[in-house]
PDB file of C-alpha atoms in Angstrom:
ATOM      1  CA  UNK A 836      13.877  -3.728  -9.207  1.00  0.00           C
ATOM      2  CA  UNK A 837      10.385  -2.769 -10.198  1.00  0.00           C
ATOM      3  CA  UNK A 838       9.448   0.846 -10.960  1.00  0.00           C
ATOM      4  CA  UNK A 839       5.813   1.876 -11.250  1.00  0.00           C
ATOM      5  CA  UNK A 840       4.714   5.137 -12.828  1.00  0.00           C
ATOM      6  CA  UNK A 841       1.188   6.447 -12.519  1.00  0.00           C
ATOM      7  CA  UNK A 842      -0.670   9.214 -14.361  1.00  0.00           C
ATOM      8  CA  UNK A 843      -2.322  11.584 -13.882  1.00  0.00           C
ATOM      9  CA  UNK A 844      -1.469  12.744 -10.372  1.00  0.00           C
ATOM     10  CA  UNK A 845      -4.766  14.598 -10.090  1.00  0.00           C
ATOM     11  CA  UNK A 846      -8.007  14.084 -11.947  1.00  0.00           C
ATOM     12  CA  UNK A 847     -11.320  15.926 -11.741  1.00  0.00           C
ATOM     13  CA  UNK A 848     -14.432  14.651 -13.461  1.00  0.00           C
ATOM     14  CA  UNK A 849     -18.086  15.532 -13.431  1.00  0.00           C
ATOM     15  CA  UNK A 850     -20.407  13.119 -11.718  1.00  0.00           C
ATOM     16  CA  UNK A 851     -21.523  10.480 -14.169  1.00  0.00           C
ATOM     17  CA  UNK A 852     -18.454  10.775 -16.389  1.00  0.00           C
ATOM     18  CA  UNK A 853     -15.730   8.164 -16.656  1.00  0.00           C
ATOM     19  CA  UNK A 854     -12.285   8.309 -15.086  1.00  0.00           C
ATOM     20  CA  UNK A 855      -9.186   6.567 -16.371  1.00  0.00           C
ATOM     21  CA  UNK A 856      -5.924   6.161 -14.500  1.00  0.00           C
ATOM     22  CA  UNK A 857      -2.890   4.688 -16.207  1.00  0.00           C
ATOM     23  CA  UNK A 858       0.180   2.919 -14.878  1.00  0.00           C
ATOM     24  CA  UNK A 859       3.308   1.454 -16.363  1.00  0.00           C
ATOM     25  CA  UNK A 860       5.775  -0.875 -14.748  1.00  0.00           C
ATOM     26  CA  UNK A 861       9.296  -1.886 -15.637  1.00  0.00           C
ATOM     27  CA  UNK A 862       9.825  -5.461 -14.464  1.00  0.00           C
ATOM     28  CA  UNK A 863       8.459  -8.079 -16.827  1.00  0.00           C
ATOM     29  CA  UNK A 864       8.512 -10.581 -13.973  1.00  0.00           C
ATOM     30  CA  UNK A 865       5.648  -8.799 -12.181  1.00  0.00           C
ATOM     31  CA  UNK A 866       2.523 -10.863 -12.488  1.00  0.00           C
ATOM     32  CA  UNK A 867       0.008  -9.328 -10.115  1.00  0.00           C
ATOM     33  CA  UNK A 868      -1.424  -5.818 -10.396  1.00  0.00           C
ATOM     34  CA  UNK A 869      -3.781  -4.597  -7.666  1.00  0.00           C
ATOM     35  CA  UNK A 870      -5.475  -1.233  -7.400  1.00  0.00           C
ATOM     36  CA  UNK A 871      -6.115   0.430  -4.055  1.00  0.00           C
ATOM     37  CA  UNK A 872      -8.412   3.240  -3.016  1.00  0.00           C
ATOM     38  CA  UNK A 873      -7.412   5.396  -0.075  1.00  0.00           C
ATOM     39  CA  UNK A 874      -9.769   7.879   1.465  1.00  0.00           C
ATOM     40  CA  UNK A 875      -8.320  10.718   3.481  1.00  0.00           C
ATOM     41  CA  UNK A 876      -6.756   9.496   6.717  1.00  0.00           C
ATOM     42  CA  UNK A 877      -7.784   5.904   6.111  1.00  0.00           C
ATOM     43  CA  UNK A 878      -6.092   2.711   5.075  1.00  0.00           C
ATOM     44  CA  UNK A 879      -5.797   1.717   1.415  1.00  0.00           C
ATOM     45  CA  UNK A 880      -8.455  -0.754   0.356  1.00  0.00           C
ATOM     46  CA  UNK A 881      -8.185  -3.181  -2.527  1.00  0.00           C
ATOM     47  CA  UNK A 882     -10.806  -2.407  -5.155  1.00  0.00           C
ATOM     48  CA  UNK A 883      -9.771  -4.654  -8.013  1.00  0.00           C
ATOM     49  CA  UNK A 884      -6.800  -6.676  -9.144  1.00  0.00           C
ATOM     50  CA  UNK A 885      -5.613  -8.482 -12.226  1.00  0.00           C
ATOM     51  CA  UNK A 886      -3.074 -11.182 -12.904  1.00  0.00           C
ATOM     52  CA  UNK A 887      -0.786 -11.307 -15.882  1.00  0.00           C
ATOM     53  CA  UNK A 888      -2.632 -14.149 -17.561  1.00  0.00           C
ATOM     54  CA  UNK A 889      -5.725 -11.970 -17.958  1.00  0.00           C
ATOM     55  CA  UNK A 890      -6.178  -8.935 -20.195  1.00  0.00           C
ATOM     56  CA  UNK A 891      -9.238  -7.383 -18.631  1.00  0.00           C
ATOM     57  CA  UNK A 892     -11.341  -7.675 -15.523  1.00  0.00           C
ATOM     58  CA  UNK A 893     -14.546  -5.922 -14.582  1.00  0.00           C
ATOM     59  CA  UNK A 894     -16.457  -5.482 -11.350  1.00  0.00           C
ATOM     60  CA  UNK A 895     -19.600  -3.372 -11.726  1.00  0.00           C
ATOM     61  CA  UNK A 896     -18.435   0.199 -12.458  1.00  0.00           C
ATOM     62  CA  UNK A 897     -14.754  -0.615 -12.146  1.00  0.00           C
ATOM     63  CA  UNK A 898     -12.593  -2.295 -14.738  1.00  0.00           C
ATOM     64  CA  UNK A 899      -8.901  -2.898 -15.145  1.00  0.00           C
ATOM     65  CA  UNK A 900      -7.016  -3.632 -18.342  1.00  0.00           C
ATOM     66  CA  UNK A 901      -3.541  -5.041 -18.718  1.00  0.00           C
ATOM     67  CA  UNK A 902      -1.205  -4.957 -21.695  1.00  0.00           C
ATOM     68  CA  UNK A 903       1.425  -7.413 -20.587  1.00  0.00           C
ATOM     69  CA  UNK A 904       3.749  -6.794 -23.526  1.00  0.00           C
ATOM     70  CA  UNK A 905       3.739  -3.040 -23.180  1.00  0.00           C
ATOM     71  CA  UNK A 906       3.739  -3.250 -19.376  1.00  0.00           C
ATOM     72  CA  UNK A 907       0.736  -0.952 -19.170  1.00  0.00           C
ATOM     73  CA  UNK A 908      -2.291  -1.342 -16.957  1.00  0.00           C
ATOM     74  CA  UNK A 909      -5.208   0.983 -16.428  1.00  0.00           C
ATOM     75  CA  UNK A 910      -8.137   1.536 -14.087  1.00  0.00           C
ATOM     76  CA  UNK A 911     -11.459   2.590 -15.545  1.00  0.00           C
ATOM     77  CA  UNK A 912     -14.306   3.915 -13.415  1.00  0.00           C
ATOM     78  CA  UNK A 913     -17.602   4.516 -15.190  1.00  0.00           C
ATOM     79  CA  UNK A 914     -20.603   6.515 -14.017  1.00  0.00           C
ATOM     80  CA  UNK A 915     -18.506   8.179 -11.348  1.00  0.00           C
ATOM     81  CA  UNK A 916     -20.104   9.213  -8.079  1.00  0.00           C
ATOM     82  CA  UNK A 917     -18.935  11.681  -5.414  1.00  0.00           C
ATOM     83  CA  UNK A 918     -18.036   8.787  -3.124  1.00  0.00           C
ATOM     84  CA  UNK A 919     -15.483   7.688  -5.700  1.00  0.00           C
ATOM     85  CA  UNK A 920     -13.424  10.723  -4.710  1.00  0.00           C
ATOM     86  CA  UNK A 921     -10.199   9.405  -3.150  1.00  0.00           C
ATOM     87  CA  UNK A 922      -6.584   8.682  -3.937  1.00  0.00           C
ATOM     88  CA  UNK A 923      -6.034   5.633  -6.111  1.00  0.00           C
ATOM     89  CA  UNK A 924      -2.805   3.648  -6.199  1.00  0.00           C
ATOM     90  CA  UNK A 925      -1.737   1.056  -8.677  1.00  0.00           C
ATOM     91  CA  UNK A 926       0.816  -1.548  -7.719  1.00  0.00           C
ATOM     92  CA  UNK A 927       2.892  -4.249  -9.323  1.00  0.00           C
ATOM     93  CA  UNK A 928       4.091  -7.408  -7.694  1.00  0.00           C
ATOM     94  CA  UNK A 929       5.838 -10.627  -8.544  1.00  0.00           C
ATOM     95  CA  UNK A 930       3.714 -13.038  -6.628  1.00  0.00           C
ATOM     96  CA  UNK A 931       4.784 -16.504  -5.566  1.00  0.00           C
ATOM     97  CA  UNK A 932       3.617 -18.813  -2.826  1.00  0.00           C
ATOM     98  CA  UNK A 933       6.646 -17.952  -0.743  1.00  0.00           C
ATOM     99  CA  UNK A 934       6.452 -14.222  -0.815  1.00  0.00           C
ATOM    100  CA  UNK A 935       6.552 -11.029  -2.816  1.00  0.00           C
ATOM    101  CA  UNK A 936       6.929  -7.298  -2.576  1.00  0.00           C
ATOM    102  CA  UNK A 937       4.496  -4.702  -3.768  1.00  0.00           C
ATOM    103  CA  UNK A 938       5.651  -1.588  -5.562  1.00  0.00           C
ATOM    104  CA  UNK A 939       3.203   1.278  -5.646  1.00  0.00           C
ATOM    105  CA  UNK A 940       2.580   4.040  -8.127  1.00  0.00           C
ATOM    106  CA  UNK A 941       2.639   7.645  -6.995  1.00  0.00           C
ATOM    107  CA  UNK A 942      -1.118   7.872  -6.663  1.00  0.00           C
ATOM    108  CA  UNK A 943      -3.927   9.722  -8.398  1.00  0.00           C
ATOM    109  CA  UNK A 944      -6.163  12.075  -6.484  1.00  0.00           C
ATOM    110  CA  UNK A 945      -9.613  11.732  -8.041  1.00  0.00           C
ATOM    111  CA  UNK A 946     -12.274  14.341  -7.413  1.00  0.00           C
ATOM    112  CA  UNK A 947     -15.800  13.730  -8.637  1.00  0.00           C
ATOM    113  CA  UNK A 948     -17.698  16.983  -8.895  1.00  0.00           C
ATOM    114  CA  UNK A 949     -21.425  16.671  -8.103  1.00  0.00           C
TER     115      UNK A 949
ATOM    116  CA  UNK B 650     -11.565 -10.151   4.130  1.00  0.00           C
ATOM    117  CA  UNK B 651      -8.629 -10.467   6.451  1.00  0.00           C
ATOM    118  CA  UNK B 652      -8.046  -7.807   9.099  1.00  0.00           C
ATOM    119  CA  UNK B 653      -4.832  -6.048   9.992  1.00  0.00           C
ATOM    120  CA  UNK B 654      -4.855  -3.933  13.112  1.00  0.00           C
ATOM    121  CA  UNK B 655      -2.316  -1.203  13.771  1.00  0.00           C
ATOM    122  CA  UNK B 656      -1.755   0.579  17.049  1.00  0.00           C
ATOM    123  CA  UNK B 657      -1.539   3.363  18.046  1.00  0.00           C
ATOM    124  CA  UNK B 658      -3.437   5.327  15.438  1.00  0.00           C
ATOM    125  CA  UNK B 659      -1.969   8.597  16.643  1.00  0.00           C
ATOM    126  CA  UNK B 660       1.066   9.341  18.753  1.00  0.00           C
ATOM    127  CA  UNK B 661       2.761  12.555  19.751  1.00  0.00           C
ATOM    128  CA  UNK B 662       6.183  12.406  21.305  1.00  0.00           C
ATOM    129  CA  UNK B 663       9.077  14.615  22.231  1.00  0.00           C
ATOM    130  CA  UNK B 664      12.197  14.764  20.142  1.00  0.00           C
ATOM    131  CA  UNK B 665      14.729  12.159  21.254  1.00  0.00           C
ATOM    132  CA  UNK B 666      12.249   9.615  22.510  1.00  0.00           C
ATOM    133  CA  UNK B 667      11.408   6.268  20.921  1.00  0.00           C
ATOM    134  CA  UNK B 668       8.012   5.193  19.666  1.00  0.00           C
ATOM    135  CA  UNK B 669       6.761   1.674  19.017  1.00  0.00           C
ATOM    136  CA  UNK B 670       4.035   0.889  16.520  1.00  0.00           C
ATOM    137  CA  UNK B 671       2.374  -2.520  16.443  1.00  0.00           C
ATOM    138  CA  UNK B 672       0.894  -4.309  13.473  1.00  0.00           C
ATOM    139  CA  UNK B 673      -1.235  -7.400  14.026  1.00  0.00           C
ATOM    140  CA  UNK B 674      -2.935  -9.777  11.646  1.00  0.00           C
ATOM    141  CA  UNK B 675      -6.115 -10.648  13.508  1.00  0.00           C
ATOM    142  CA  UNK B 676      -7.523 -13.638  11.677  1.00  0.00           C
ATOM    143  CA  UNK B 677      -4.681 -14.971   9.589  1.00  0.00           C
ATOM    144  CA  UNK B 678      -1.007 -15.759   9.790  1.00  0.00           C
ATOM    145  CA  UNK B 679       1.415 -13.468   8.062  1.00  0.00           C
ATOM    146  CA  UNK B 680       4.960 -14.632   7.513  1.00  0.00           C
ATOM    147  CA  UNK B 681       5.680 -11.338   5.820  1.00  0.00           C
ATOM    148  CA  UNK B 682       4.583  -7.853   6.759  1.00  0.00           C
ATOM    149  CA  UNK B 683       5.505  -4.608   5.080  1.00  0.00           C
ATOM    150  CA  UNK B 684       6.067  -1.195   6.576  1.00  0.00           C
ATOM    151  CA  UNK B 685       5.352   1.935   4.567  1.00  0.00           C
ATOM    152  CA  UNK B 686       5.764   5.599   5.161  1.00  0.00           C
ATOM    153  CA  UNK B 687       3.403   8.076   3.563  1.00  0.00           C
ATOM    154  CA  UNK B 688       3.828  11.817   3.343  1.00  0.00           C
ATOM    155  CA  UNK B 689       0.803  14.061   2.773  1.00  0.00           C
ATOM    156  CA  UNK B 690      -0.664  13.618  -0.692  1.00  0.00           C
ATOM    157  CA  UNK B 691       2.104  11.235  -1.661  1.00  0.00           C
ATOM    158  CA  UNK B 692       2.424   7.571  -2.339  1.00  0.00           C
ATOM    159  CA  UNK B 693       3.275   4.679  -0.085  1.00  0.00           C
ATOM    160  CA  UNK B 694       7.011   4.387   0.290  1.00  0.00           C
ATOM    161  CA  UNK B 695       8.147   0.908   1.214  1.00  0.00           C
ATOM    162  CA  UNK B 696      10.511   1.098   4.162  1.00  0.00           C
ATOM    163  CA  UNK B 697      11.145  -2.534   4.941  1.00  0.00           C
ATOM    164  CA  UNK B 698       9.888  -6.065   4.641  1.00  0.00           C
ATOM    165  CA  UNK B 699       9.426  -7.799   7.958  1.00  0.00           C
ATOM    166  CA  UNK B 700       9.967 -11.547   7.969  1.00  0.00           C
ATOM    167  CA  UNK B 701       8.815 -13.717  10.836  1.00  0.00           C
ATOM    168  CA  UNK B 702      11.754 -15.196  12.710  1.00  0.00           C
ATOM    169  CA  UNK B 703      14.442 -13.399  10.748  1.00  0.00           C
ATOM    170  CA  UNK B 704      15.877  -9.971  10.159  1.00  0.00           C
ATOM    171  CA  UNK B 705      13.912  -7.393   8.257  1.00  0.00           C
ATOM    172  CA  UNK B 706      14.930  -6.377   4.765  1.00  0.00           C
ATOM    173  CA  UNK B 707      15.287  -2.621   4.482  1.00  0.00           C
ATOM    174  CA  UNK B 708      14.868  -0.553   1.358  1.00  0.00           C
ATOM    175  CA  UNK B 709      17.722   1.590   0.174  1.00  0.00           C
ATOM    176  CA  UNK B 710      18.034   4.794   2.141  1.00  0.00           C
ATOM    177  CA  UNK B 711      16.131   3.561   5.191  1.00  0.00           C
ATOM    178  CA  UNK B 712      18.240   3.502   8.345  1.00  0.00           C
ATOM    179  CA  UNK B 713      17.868   0.137  10.027  1.00  0.00           C
ATOM    180  CA  UNK B 714      19.190   1.477  13.323  1.00  0.00           C
ATOM    181  CA  UNK B 715      16.652   4.254  13.212  1.00  0.00           C
ATOM    182  CA  UNK B 716      13.651   2.134  12.320  1.00  0.00           C
ATOM    183  CA  UNK B 717      13.849  -1.103  14.244  1.00  0.00           C
ATOM    184  CA  UNK B 718      11.589  -3.860  13.038  1.00  0.00           C
ATOM    185  CA  UNK B 719      10.761  -7.007  14.949  1.00  0.00           C
ATOM    186  CA  UNK B 720       8.537  -9.813  13.672  1.00  0.00           C
ATOM    187  CA  UNK B 721       8.455 -12.173  16.614  1.00  0.00           C
ATOM    188  CA  UNK B 722       5.359 -14.141  15.675  1.00  0.00           C
ATOM    189  CA  UNK B 723       3.174 -14.932  12.702  1.00  0.00           C
ATOM    190  CA  UNK B 724       0.655 -12.309  13.762  1.00  0.00           C
ATOM    191  CA  UNK B 725       2.748  -9.427  15.086  1.00  0.00           C
ATOM    192  CA  UNK B 726       5.332  -7.053  13.694  1.00  0.00           C
ATOM    193  CA  UNK B 727       6.560  -3.930  15.436  1.00  0.00           C
ATOM    194  CA  UNK B 728       8.246  -0.807  14.145  1.00  0.00           C
ATOM    195  CA  UNK B 729      10.221   1.254  16.643  1.00  0.00           C
ATOM    196  CA  UNK B 730      11.254   4.738  15.652  1.00  0.00           C
ATOM    197  CA  UNK B 731      14.304   5.367  17.790  1.00  0.00           C
ATOM    198  CA  UNK B 732      15.470   8.794  18.933  1.00  0.00           C
ATOM    199  CA  UNK B 733      12.670  10.390  16.975  1.00  0.00           C
ATOM    200  CA  UNK B 734      13.100  13.809  15.407  1.00  0.00           C
ATOM    201  CA  UNK B 735      10.568  16.165  13.837  1.00  0.00           C
ATOM    202  CA  UNK B 736      11.520  14.973  10.364  1.00  0.00           C
ATOM    203  CA  UNK B 737      10.321  11.499  11.349  1.00  0.00           C
ATOM    204  CA  UNK B 738       6.803  12.868  11.643  1.00  0.00           C
ATOM    205  CA  UNK B 739       4.729  10.991   9.107  1.00  0.00           C
ATOM    206  CA  UNK B 740       1.966   8.474   8.508  1.00  0.00           C
ATOM    207  CA  UNK B 741       3.248   4.931   8.922  1.00  0.00           C
ATOM    208  CA  UNK B 742       1.216   2.037   7.524  1.00  0.00           C
ATOM    209  CA  UNK B 743       1.805  -1.667   7.820  1.00  0.00           C
ATOM    210  CA  UNK B 744       0.442  -4.354   5.574  1.00  0.00           C
ATOM    211  CA  UNK B 745       0.378  -8.114   5.556  1.00  0.00           C
ATOM    212  CA  UNK B 746      -0.193 -10.846   3.069  1.00  0.00           C
ATOM    213  CA  UNK B 747      -2.251 -13.839   4.031  1.00  0.00           C
ATOM    214  CA  UNK B 748       0.112 -16.792   4.167  1.00  0.00           C
ATOM    215  CA  UNK B 749      -2.533 -19.168   2.874  1.00  0.00           C
ATOM    216  CA  UNK B 750      -4.372 -16.687   0.740  1.00  0.00           C
ATOM    217  CA  UNK B 751      -4.450 -15.368  -2.759  1.00  0.00           C
ATOM    218  CA  UNK B 752      -1.753 -12.752  -2.465  1.00  0.00           C
ATOM    219  CA  UNK B 753      -3.980  -9.839  -1.582  1.00  0.00           C
ATOM    220  CA  UNK B 754      -2.325  -7.253   0.603  1.00  0.00           C
ATOM    221  CA  UNK B 755      -4.236  -6.036   3.652  1.00  0.00           C
ATOM    222  CA  UNK B 756      -3.387  -2.745   5.292  1.00  0.00           C
ATOM    223  CA  UNK B 757      -3.482  -1.563   8.866  1.00  0.00           C
ATOM    224  CA  UNK B 758      -5.243   1.643   9.783  1.00  0.00           C
ATOM    225  CA  UNK B 759      -2.019   3.584   9.836  1.00  0.00           C
ATOM    226  CA  UNK B 760      -0.256   5.480  12.618  1.00  0.00           C
ATOM    227  CA  UNK B 761       0.148   9.234  12.564  1.00  0.00           C
ATOM    228  CA  UNK B 762       3.410  10.118  14.303  1.00  0.00           C
ATOM    229  CA  UNK B 763       4.093  13.689  15.335  1.00  0.00           C
ATOM    230  CA  UNK B 764       7.445  14.480  16.859  1.00  0.00           C
ATOM    231  CA  UNK B 765       7.627  17.794  18.679  1.00  0.00           C
TER     232      UNK B 765
END
């Protein structure tokens, strides 16, 4: 099955700096890689995702890169703000029209220091 | 986006009792729902995949007789923690994938279970 590793487990940055979170996965069949943000006591929310036929995707201050061959994918947050503080999870999934499972990384607790 | 509602958000029960948690997709049909368990400051651990009209698929190490899952309709899955013990205390989250959608996973609000 799929195994997703995520680093670092905790990350502190100064407001305005960039934050990078990295994940690796093991199953080459995985073709969908979402990133979720979870604030304390709340549900995870999708913030960005990328499919295996794309190498990079950007949405305002958030970007995700994917190295399909190396099975690496990363989340980049620029110009960080205190409200970016949360736990971030990467996930890998083999998506088809009939169904799929999502395998999550261990999470990164991001703290943005004002 | 699609909405998944989970109920109750918090429940406290005595050891030995059973607790049922509901997960509903409010504006879409979900043939598959997932149940996760999350310990403080840890990741989402997949417990089981709930399939509408058939038996759930449990992950290795998850007791199917302990965590009963029923997916009776395209919009409702339930997780029953039977004969709960203090070690079952945790945050349980369900999620669902829109049957007609793009594959995005939508999460419920989560249920905080405390077993005394």
